Structures are given as structure tokens and as C-alpha cells.
Amino acid sequence: MRAPIWLPMPVRRTLRVLRRYSRVLGRRFEHWSAPARRQWRRSLQLRVVALTLVASSVLVGAFGFFVAQNSARILLNRAHDEVASSMNSKVKYAVSQLSVYVTADDPTLGRTINTTVSNLADGDPAESGGSIVSMRADNFPGFVPVTSADVNTDELITEDLRRTVAEEGKVAEQVRTAEVGGNRVKYLVYGTTVPSRFGHLELYYLVPLTTEDSAANQIRTTVLVTGLALVILLGVVAGLVTRLVVLPVRGAARTAQRLSAGLLDQRMKVDGEDDLALLAASFNQMAANLQRQIVRLEEMSRLQRRFTSDVSHELRTPLTTVRMAADLIFSEREEFDPAVARSAELLQAELDRFESLLTDLLEISRFDAGFAALDAEHTDLVPIVQRVTDRLTGLADRAGVTIELRVPETPVIAEVDPRRVERVLRNLVGNAVEHGEGRPVQVTLACDDGAVAITVRDHGIGLKPGEERLVFNRFWRADPSRARQTGGTGLGLSISAEDARLHGGWLEAWGAPGEGAQFRLTLPVRAGDRLLSAPLPLIPRDRAPAIEATAAVEPDAPAEVV
């Protein structure tokens, strides 16, 4: 492990201040950029136009740079060719003028050089932007350089250029910028030797590139303006084209939202015969088919609910008559033969199950019809939990199960429907006793400021992955053969889930093979409040590492880290 780097106190303070300001700036930037980022995520048209502008800007910029650079190079090459051609004629003229001199000491040589330089110059550079001619003789120390204009050429004719021309005898060129006549002017400087009978002199021809620079600048400006106009035009075209595509898609999204909200008669507008029109027509056909299927299913569901409700109500009357006769027979069973007495007991037990099934079917039909109402009142949940466990003690004793109750010593008051809460707990504890495999069942009650939670934990066979979502389905059984002997109607957990939803609460399940299961009922303390958390964990703390499964009947319930 590396040792920490020691820093002086001022440096550490500075680093802390920088980190604090960087966090503040980061939060401010996120706050300022939040609307733009939200618009970027939501608008397809904005993304397409922005990407088109970026891509076209890069392409147009690269093309414009290539055109401008190539144009400037062409202009410079043309200037090179013209200067080279002119330089050859000037050298010939200078050679013809100096060929009569045998020595450099001739007193008329200076006047001839001045005349030659003046004749070779093309106008006044300070007034008309003409060229500059300069003749030097670095091999003759006493020779004074002659220039066609009163211009300081030290910035234009550099030491490297003079060395190349004077010492190596080569033709050299360079582009330099100097101040002439109060303006910064770019010159193309050519240098070459002028042979004579007494030695060679250096002739420098300086041509201004004002025309070429002006033409290059005009080309750059034209390319820039044209590129900007092209980019803007591409952005407008991309926006218009995207709008033609996005508007039907937005219309389809709005229509789909209305369809999902239950407005089954909504349709898209079909214009033309293109692909978008085909999409709209297909969407409308799909919506029509869905409407027919939904109406058909709703009608079937309504008929099914009505059938269940009608059958349940109609069976009440004969069941009451049969119950009265069965009760009479059951009360006189001791006077019958053992076989007849046993039949009376079986008849009584099956009538109890049949009556329980009818009660559950009627309750389910009320939930399906939307007639279930919550009769909420401020209730102490501790006596309810104790009453449920006391009533199921006989069932637990027959199954060899011990019910362990863990409730607070103080009252737990919540605004609930006590009848429905007691029914949920009776289903949960009864299922835990039946599936507990003879091991203890823990019932725990806890509360906080916003919620009340009750967990029922057993240590039976548990739930396999995926079964935790099926336990709340109607008539579902984890072990059909076993449940038909000891189980109920298969509607208990479904009714319990509906009771939890009616309270605005959660009914959740956890299970692991061989580790048992735990169900948690969470209800708001005040009716109508939204649940945010539960005071008890869904996954028990005593669980061993194993494959686990959790599920909740409330899809909006937040995930919980235990």
C-alpha cells in the first residue's frame, strides 16, 4: 500500500477550496444546462438538426480550407513564375551594363549601378506599390548597397538569404513582411548573382504580394460566406425534412397515449399514399382491431363477472337450505351408525369449504365490479394481530407449529379498515402455518411516522424463483396435490392483495427454496398518504445465502436495500 503524499498546509487548504468551488461550479452548470439537456433528450428534431449542422460545418469547413489554401498556393506559384521570368531579364540587363568594367575600383561603377537599379525598378513602392530592386556586393567590403527606393530592406533581405546568394552563388527566394510607407506589406524576395569581369554582385528583386493577398482574402471571404450560407441552408432543410417526419410520429405518439388512456376511438389522420400515410393507415387498422378485441374481452369479462356474481348469489339460497339440513344431521350424528356419522362430518366440512368459496367469490366479484369500499377508522393493530394468532392457535397445534408474536408494548394506531386487515392477516398466518413444515412462524409488527408493517415468516419449503409473483394470482397453488388436501380456495392471497391496494399499501412476498417465505403487509398510517418506505425489511435478516425471490403487488413500490 502506497504511503500518502505529504503536502504543506497552505497547499492542502488551496486544494480543498478548489475542490469545493469545482463542486459548486459543477452543480451550477448542471442546473443551468438542465433545460437544454432535457430538450435534447426529448426532441428528435433538435438532435437531427444539431447533428446535421455539426456534420455539415465540419465538411464545409474542411472543403473551404482546402479551396482557400489551394487558391492561395496557386496565386503564389503564379507570382513565383512571373518573378522568376522577370528576374532572368533583369539579370541579363545588369550583366550587359556591368560587363564593360574590369575592376571594382572604377569611379564610374557606382553611377552605373545606381542607374541600373533605377531602370530595373517598377515604380515607387511607397506610392504605387511597385517592386524594389537592391544590388549588393558582400564580397567587396567597401561596396555600398544600392536600393531603388528609400526603404529599409534589412527585414526583407535576411542574413540567411544573403549568405545563400553571396557565398553559395545560388538563386534563393523567401516571403517576408515589412513596413513600407507606413503599411505592413508582404514581399516575395528573389536573390541571385550578377556575374561581371571583376567578380559577381548580388541582385535582389522584391515584389509586393498585395494583389495576391487581396485575391486570397477575397477567396477566403467568399468561401466563408458561402459555407455559412450553405450550413444554414442545410440546417433549415434538415429542420423542414425532419419536421415532415416528426409531426406524424408525434401524432402517432399522442394517439397512442389517448388509446392507452382508454379513448379507443382515436385515430391518426391519413394524408397521401407515401410511407407515412401507410404507417398511419396501419396504425389505425391496428387500433381498430385492438378496440374490437378490447371491447370483446371487456364484454366477456363483464359476462364472466356477472356470471360469477349471479351464480354466487343464486347458490346462497340452496346452500342455506342444505346448511340447515346438514347442521341438523350433524347435531344428531352420535345416534347414527359410524359410517353415517362420518359422512355427516364430511358433509359439514365440505359445506364449510363451499361456503368459504362462495364468500371469496362474492368478494372477488365486488372488487372486479369496483364496489369494494374502504371503511377506514383509527384502529390499534396490536389487538388485531393478537386476535388473529389466538384464533389460529388450534390450527397451529394440529400442524405442530408454534406462532411467535413480536408486537410493540405501546398501541400502534393507524387509519385502516380493521375487518380487511384482519382478513389479510388471517390468510397470511394461516398459509404460513400450513406451509411451515412444523417449524415456528414469526409474526412481527412495527411502525414509524408514515407506515405500519406486519411480516409473517415461516421456515417451510419456501418459494422457487418466479413463484413469488404467482402467489397473488387467483387459484394458483405452489403444490396442487398438497394444497387440495390442506389448502383453501386459492383466492385468499388475491383478496389480500386487493385489500392492500384498497388501503394504498403494499403486499409483498419473499422466498427461497428450503429457507421458507416471508410476506410483508405495509399500510400508511393516515389513509390516502403515499408510501415511501416500510419500517420492516422484506428479506429476513436470518436468511442464509441462497437463490432468493422477491415480489410486490404494488408496482410503484420502491426497491429496498436490506
C-alpha atoms as one frame of an Amber mdcrd trajectory, in Angstrom:
protein
   0.000   0.000   0.000   1.438   3.345  -1.027   2.092   5.905   1.699   0.079
   9.135   1.454   1.844  12.108  -0.089   2.562  14.820   2.459   1.572  18.325
   1.391   2.041  21.604   3.224  -0.985  23.061   4.981  -1.427  26.020   2.555
  -1.402  23.649  -0.392  -3.975  21.387   1.236  -6.209  24.355   2.042  -5.926
  25.543  -1.535  -6.826  22.087  -2.827  -9.864  21.929  -0.528 -11.029  25.342
  -1.710 -10.549  24.324  -5.342 -12.486  21.097  -4.823 -15.315  22.971  -3.096
 -15.536  25.578  -5.864 -15.343  22.879  -8.544 -18.290  21.054  -6.949 -20.249
  24.322  -6.720 -19.492  25.158 -10.350 -20.393  21.624 -11.392 -23.774  21.839
  -9.656 -24.438  25.274 -11.160 -23.520  24.031 -14.618 -25.854  21.053 -14.228
 -28.615  23.404 -13.061 -28.098  25.825 -15.949 -27.767  23.109 -18.567 -30.700
  21.031 -17.296 -33.304  22.633 -19.652 -31.026  22.217 -22.665 -30.229  18.594
 -21.778 -33.913  17.869 -21.199 -34.821  19.400 -24.566 -32.000  17.447 -26.225
 -33.321  14.154 -24.846 -36.934  14.857 -25.746 -36.660  16.452 -29.211 -35.709
  14.220 -32.118 -35.905  17.194 -34.488 -33.401  19.161 -32.388 -30.926  16.273
 -32.376 -31.201  15.729 -36.131 -30.790  19.433 -36.937 -27.884  19.827 -34.498
 -26.064  16.775 -35.840 -26.679  17.955 -39.411 -25.261  21.389 -38.581 -22.188
  19.905 -36.903 -21.509  17.436 -39.716 -22.101  19.994 -42.459 -19.948  22.576
 -40.637 -17.062  20.121 -40.450 -17.402  19.105 -44.099 -17.886  22.643 -45.408
 -15.065  23.919 -43.203 -12.672  21.250 -44.476 -13.687  21.890 -48.078 -13.401
  25.680 -47.645  -9.983  25.362 -46.033  -8.814  23.170 -48.910 -10.161  25.617
 -51.518  -8.672  28.681 -49.797  -5.265  27.061 -49.284  -5.169  25.725 -52.819
  -6.170  29.120 -54.246  -3.501  30.921 -52.210  -0.909  28.396 -53.346  -1.908
  28.839 -56.981  -1.648  32.640 -56.698   1.740  32.387 -55.013   3.026  29.945
 -57.645   1.887  32.304 -60.379   3.715  35.170 -58.663   6.799  32.938 -58.411
   6.700  32.209 -62.115   6.274  35.862 -63.024   9.091  36.984 -60.708  11.409
  34.232 -61.981  10.773  35.236 -65.581  11.256  38.915 -64.798  14.380  38.118
 -62.765  16.059  36.469 -65.735  15.577  39.560 -67.915  16.813  41.855 -65.150
  19.939  39.786 -64.635  20.698  39.934 -68.347  20.247  43.697 -68.328  22.515
  44.097 -65.309  25.202  41.893 -66.861  25.121  43.962 -70.016  25.580  47.162
 -68.032  28.454  45.857 -65.870  30.332  43.916 -68.495  32.432  46.952 -69.514
  34.064  47.225 -66.092  37.250  45.292 -65.431  37.889  46.310 -61.820  35.678
  47.287 -58.941  37.711  50.452 -58.366  36.433  52.181 -61.488  34.993  55.582
 -60.365  32.030  55.335 -62.765  30.936  51.908 -61.477  28.810  53.372 -58.713
  26.908  55.676 -61.054  26.290  52.782 -63.461  24.969  50.564 -60.644  22.629
  53.357 -59.472  21.339  53.820 -62.997  20.913  50.079 -63.481  18.987  49.679
 -60.230  16.730  52.635 -61.085  15.993  51.223 -64.531  15.210  47.783 -63.112
  12.702  49.122 -60.515   8.989  49.106 -61.323   7.541  52.265 -59.764   7.672
  53.750 -56.280   6.776  51.100 -53.664   5.636  53.745 -51.161   3.079  55.268
 -53.567   2.091  52.731 -56.206   3.117  49.506 -54.505   5.865  48.853 -57.060
   8.730  46.431 -56.737  12.074  47.092 -55.075  15.470  46.322 -56.607  18.584
  46.135 -54.470  22.137  45.376 -55.548  24.782  44.356 -53.057  28.347  43.116
 -53.140  29.108  41.390 -49.858  32.392  40.037 -51.271  33.649  43.652 -51.631
  33.799  45.257 -48.172  33.865  48.795 -49.467  30.811  48.427 -51.664  27.732
  50.342 -50.505  24.393  48.567 -51.190  22.197  50.356 -53.711  18.368  50.229
 -53.429  15.871  51.607 -55.904  13.767  53.274 -53.165  14.348  54.837 -49.791
  13.271  51.672 -47.992  14.996  49.758 -45.210  15.430  46.276 -46.643  17.051
  44.691 -43.585  13.759  42.986 -42.637  13.214  41.770 -46.199  16.706  40.620
 -47.148  17.774  38.420 -44.290  21.251  37.173 -43.438  20.350  33.638 -44.453
  19.189  34.785 -47.867  22.316  36.900 -48.424  24.573  34.062 -47.298  22.902
  31.648 -49.687  23.218  34.053 -52.604  26.636  35.603 -51.883  28.592  32.639
 -50.553  26.933  29.699 -52.265  26.022  31.501 -55.509  22.513  30.048 -55.585
  19.204  31.518 -56.572  17.150  31.895 -53.368  13.713  33.155 -52.516  11.588
  33.835 -49.480   8.390  35.598 -48.437   8.826  38.375 -45.900   6.667  41.140
 -44.430   7.959  44.641 -43.684   6.625  48.128 -43.114   6.751  50.232 -46.261
   5.183  53.658 -46.464   3.515  53.165 -43.052   1.830  49.872 -44.103   2.749
  46.271 -43.453   3.353  44.722 -46.878   4.187  41.142 -47.783   7.006  40.766
 -50.347   8.287  37.910 -52.434  12.072  38.304 -52.298  14.249  36.788 -55.021
  18.019  36.855 -54.893  20.600  35.832 -57.470  24.169  36.646 -58.535  25.164
  39.004 -61.364  28.480  37.907 -62.905  30.980  40.542 -64.057  34.627  40.679
 -65.138  35.810  41.808 -61.665  33.606  39.350 -59.705  29.935  38.849 -59.015
  27.365  41.079 -57.360  24.024  40.120 -55.754  20.788  41.321 -57.239  17.624
  41.199 -55.067  14.217  41.648 -56.576  11.390  42.363 -54.084   7.872  42.090
 -55.489   4.857  43.039 -53.304   2.182  40.349 -52.943  -0.583  42.854 -52.246
  -2.666  41.780 -55.223  -2.255  38.109 -54.438  -3.077  38.653 -50.751  -6.149
  40.653 -51.649  -7.310  37.951 -54.061  -6.654  35.237 -51.452  -8.580  37.189
 -48.815 -11.481  37.663 -51.197 -11.487  33.942 -51.923 -11.432  33.134 -48.183
 -14.259  35.583 -47.513 -16.295  34.173 -50.369 -15.712  30.608 -49.217 -16.568
  31.545 -45.621 -19.781  33.357 -46.520 -20.791  30.632 -48.954 -20.011  27.948
 -46.371 -22.048  29.681 -43.660 -24.952  30.154 -46.033 -24.712  26.509 -47.074
 -24.615  25.310 -43.450 -27.621  27.455 -42.537 -29.469  26.242 -45.612 -28.677
  22.618 -44.740 -29.921  23.232 -41.181 -33.172  24.720 -42.494 -33.621  21.858
 -44.948 -32.870  19.294 -42.216 -35.376  21.004 -39.917 -38.076  21.012 -42.586
 -37.446  17.414 -43.632 -37.307  16.251 -40.019 -40.493  18.143 -39.267 -42.253
  16.291 -42.089 -41.266  13.013 -40.410 -41.544  14.049 -36.745 -45.028  15.555
 -36.941 -46.706  12.259 -37.968 -44.645  10.419 -35.351 -45.757  12.910 -32.692
 -49.319  12.484 -33.861 -48.937   8.717 -33.571 -47.498   9.130 -30.058 -50.399
  11.351 -28.973 -52.904   8.936 -30.471 -51.204   6.013 -28.733 -51.337   7.885
 -25.415 -55.054   8.540 -25.867 -55.586   4.888 -26.745 -53.676   3.809 -23.639
 -55.850   6.200 -21.591 -58.948   4.365 -22.766 -60.057   6.585 -25.684 -60.357
   3.700 -28.110 -61.994   5.745 -30.880 -58.882   7.873 -31.536 -57.303   7.542
 -34.987 -54.452   9.102 -36.956 -55.014  11.361 -39.937 -54.075   9.739 -43.254
 -52.747  12.104 -45.958 -51.408  10.901 -49.278 -50.075   7.496 -50.242 -46.466
   7.619 -49.027 -44.786   5.573 -46.317 -46.049   7.829 -43.528 -49.585   7.508
 -44.846 -49.117   3.726 -44.927 -47.887   3.873 -41.330 -50.934   5.925 -40.284
 -53.300   3.551 -42.063 -51.649   0.516 -40.473 -51.769   2.213 -37.080 -55.469
   2.954 -37.491 -56.133  -0.616 -38.536 -54.221  -1.893 -35.515 -56.158   0.486
 -33.241 -59.447  -0.698 -34.712 -58.501  -4.350 -34.196 -57.389  -3.611 -30.648
 -60.630  -1.770 -29.973 -62.661  -4.714 -31.196 -60.606  -7.152 -29.156 -60.741
  -4.979 -26.038 -64.476  -4.484 -26.342 -64.886  -8.221 -26.853 -62.676  -9.025
 -23.866 -64.438  -6.432 -21.725 -67.772  -7.934 -22.676 -66.515 -11.410 -21.886
 -65.041 -10.199 -18.607 -68.273  -8.431 -17.729 -70.264 -11.550 -18.522 -67.825
 -13.646 -16.501 -68.051 -11.319 -13.510 -71.801 -11.212 -13.801 -71.909 -14.981
 -14.087 -69.705 -15.395 -11.024 -71.736 -12.896  -9.038 -75.076 -14.335 -10.146
 -74.014 -17.900  -9.520 -72.619 -16.981  -6.106 -75.824 -15.218  -5.136 -78.028
 -17.938  -6.568 -76.120 -20.627  -4.703 -76.659 -18.813  -1.430 -80.299 -19.884
  -1.157 -79.843 -23.645  -1.732 -76.677 -23.542   0.351 -78.631 -22.086   3.256
 -81.205 -24.849   2.977 -78.534 -27.525   2.701 -76.669 -25.955   5.618 -79.746
 -26.102   7.819 -80.300 -29.779   6.958 -76.608 -30.600   7.391 -76.498 -28.852
  10.756 -79.477 -30.928  11.880 -77.876 -34.147  10.708 -74.506 -33.173  12.211
 -76.086 -32.468  15.586 -77.670 -35.961  15.621 -74.600 -37.819  14.289 -73.986
 -39.644  17.585 -77.203 -41.600  17.108 -76.194 -42.817  13.631 -74.029 -45.684
  12.585 -70.294 -44.850  12.484 -70.261 -44.753   8.689 -73.289 -42.408   8.563
 -71.795 -40.250  11.351 -68.537 -39.974   9.429 -70.494 -38.959   6.320 -72.237
 -36.253   8.328 -68.866 -34.894   9.473 -67.512 -34.898   5.910 -70.687 -33.183
   4.710 -70.279 -30.482   7.348 -66.594 -29.925   6.451 -67.260 -29.701   2.712
 -70.150 -27.323   3.280 -67.789 -25.096   5.256 -65.335 -25.127   2.363 -68.126
 -24.483  -0.133 -69.432 -21.575   1.907 -65.911 -20.146   2.179 -65.510 -20.440
  -1.592 -68.788 -18.626  -2.187 -67.766 -15.874   0.213 -64.443 -15.416  -1.568
 -66.111 -15.401  -4.994 -68.554 -12.740  -3.865 -65.684 -10.634  -2.509 -63.715
 -11.004  -5.743 -66.791 -10.040  -7.754 -67.150  -6.868  -5.651 -63.512  -5.963
  -6.341 -63.937  -6.619 -10.071 -67.081  -4.516 -10.198 -65.400  -1.679  -8.305
 -67.931  -1.790  -5.496 -65.420  -2.534  -2.734 -65.287   0.378  -0.266 -62.806
   1.106   2.488 -64.361   1.697   5.912 -61.274   3.257   7.487 -61.079   4.254
  11.124 -58.338   4.836  13.671 -57.540   1.365  14.921 -54.982  -0.204  17.249
 -53.370  -3.011  15.233 -51.864  -4.821  18.222 -55.173  -6.410  19.354 -55.954
  -7.377  15.752 -52.656  -9.245  15.382 -53.128 -10.939  18.752 -56.710 -11.918
  17.934 -55.691 -13.496  14.606 -52.892 -15.514  16.200 -55.167 -16.645  19.026
 -57.817 -17.884  16.610 -55.246 -19.832  14.613 -53.609 -21.434  17.639 -55.734
 -24.565  17.276 -54.695 -24.973  13.610 -51.064 -24.401  14.586 -51.254 -27.027
  17.333 -52.656 -29.600  14.931 -49.847 -28.806  12.456 -47.186 -28.843  15.177
 -46.282 -25.201  14.568 -45.503 -22.557  17.167 -46.608 -18.984  16.428 -44.157
 -16.415  17.795 -45.683 -12.955  18.175 -43.492  -9.824  18.204 -45.512  -6.666
  18.734 -44.704  -3.343  20.436 -45.811  -2.792  24.023 -47.420   0.511  23.077
 -50.504   0.805  20.828 -49.948   1.028  17.071 -52.673   3.343  15.751 -53.376
   3.568  12.023 -56.306   4.663   9.877 -57.346   1.295   8.375 -60.328  -0.946
   7.805 -59.981  -3.444  10.694 -62.112  -6.108   9.001 -59.967  -6.168   5.887
 -56.676  -6.040   7.811 -57.792  -8.945   9.977 -58.724 -10.917   6.859 -55.305
 -10.282   5.283 -53.508 -11.376   8.452 -55.717 -14.458   8.787 -54.780 -15.506
   5.240 -51.063 -14.840   5.725 -50.742 -16.551   9.102 -52.948 -19.474   8.026
 -50.821 -20.058   4.910 -47.623 -19.819   6.964 -48.926 -22.426   9.455 -49.987
 -24.803   6.659 -46.671 -24.487   4.815 -44.419 -24.152   7.872 -43.301 -27.808
   7.897 -43.680 -27.924  11.682 -41.232 -25.067  12.265 -42.008 -21.823  14.141
 -43.837 -18.945  12.439 -42.887 -15.390  13.414 -45.421 -12.552  13.204 -43.818
  -9.108  13.624 -45.496  -5.694  13.888 -43.617  -2.380  13.624 -44.401   1.220
  12.709 -42.815   4.587  12.020 -44.139   8.081  11.320 -45.641   7.221   7.933
 -46.224   3.481   7.689 -47.157   0.312   9.565 -45.694  -3.045   8.544 -46.569
  -6.612   9.518 -44.358  -9.526   8.442 -45.259 -13.220   8.585 -42.234 -15.519
   8.378 -42.253 -19.291   8.000 -39.401 -21.772   7.570 -41.077 -24.228   5.222
 -40.308 -25.252   1.674 -40.138 -21.625   0.520 -40.715 -20.267  -2.960 -38.887
 -21.015  -6.168 -37.668 -18.170  -8.415 -40.679 -16.741 -10.212 -43.275 -18.154
  -7.818 -43.186 -15.012  -5.668 -45.102 -13.247  -8.455 -47.602 -16.063  -8.910
 -48.732 -16.412  -5.297 -51.085 -13.439  -5.690 -52.798 -14.901  -8.770 -56.262
 -16.351  -8.394 -56.465 -20.115  -7.815 -52.680 -20.515  -8.034 -51.136 -23.252
  -5.923 -47.442 -23.999  -5.417 -48.215 -27.703  -4.852 -51.645 -28.539  -6.300
 -51.802 -32.061  -4.861 -50.819 -30.898  -1.366 -52.989 -27.784  -1.479 -56.089
 -29.731  -2.410 -55.792 -31.639   0.858 -54.858 -28.874   3.257 -55.195 -25.605
   1.350 -58.071 -23.167   0.968 -59.890 -21.908  -2.070 -56.846 -20.376  -3.768
 -58.348 -16.893  -3.578 -57.061 -15.801  -0.178 -53.878 -14.052  -1.305 -55.679
 -12.469  -4.269 -58.266 -10.966  -1.929 -55.491  -9.911   0.459 -53.674  -8.158
  -2.386 -56.871  -6.293  -3.320 -57.357  -5.284   0.322 -53.797  -3.925   0.446
 -54.335  -1.939  -2.741 -57.596  -0.569  -1.389 -55.650   0.831   1.584 -52.993
   2.288  -0.724 -50.484  -0.177   0.711 -48.189  -2.982  -0.408 -48.384  -6.732
  -0.050 -45.000  -8.229  -0.892 -43.507 -11.716  -0.899 -40.012 -13.113  -0.466
 -38.978 -16.728  -0.705 -36.001 -19.009  -1.145 -36.040 -22.783  -1.698 -35.565
 -24.580   1.619 -35.484 -21.317   3.618 -39.158 -20.592   3.869 -41.018 -17.456
   2.881 -41.907 -14.082   4.296 -44.873 -11.866   3.448 -44.942  -8.196   4.346
 -48.067  -6.045   4.588 -47.305  -2.303   4.592 -50.087   0.245   5.184 -49.986
   4.046   5.501 -50.627   5.445   8.965 -53.024   8.012   7.510 -55.461   6.933
   4.831 -54.633   8.427   1.446 -50.929   9.020   2.157 -48.355   7.701  -0.297
 -45.972   5.065   0.993 -42.263   5.702   0.552 -40.678   3.025   2.742 -41.506
   0.239   5.155 -40.410   0.002   8.807 -39.599  -3.717   8.421 -37.322  -5.343
   5.808 -38.847  -7.665   3.261 -35.902 -10.061   3.247 -35.481 -11.569   6.730
 -32.187 -10.955   8.467 -31.769 -14.630   9.402 -31.702 -15.847   5.814 -28.719
 -17.878   4.566 -27.035 -17.258   1.173 -29.295 -18.865  -1.408 -31.254 -18.141
  -4.528 -33.923 -15.723  -3.427 -37.062 -14.251  -4.933 -38.973 -11.117  -4.022
 -42.081  -9.558  -5.469 -44.660  -6.935  -4.630 -48.238  -6.495  -5.715 -47.703
  -2.723  -5.842 -45.663  -1.929  -8.988 -44.766   1.553  -7.763 -43.193   0.275
  -4.555 -39.572   1.461  -4.296 -36.725  -1.008  -4.284 -35.335  -1.577  -0.806
 -31.759  -2.290   0.206 -31.642  -4.600   3.191
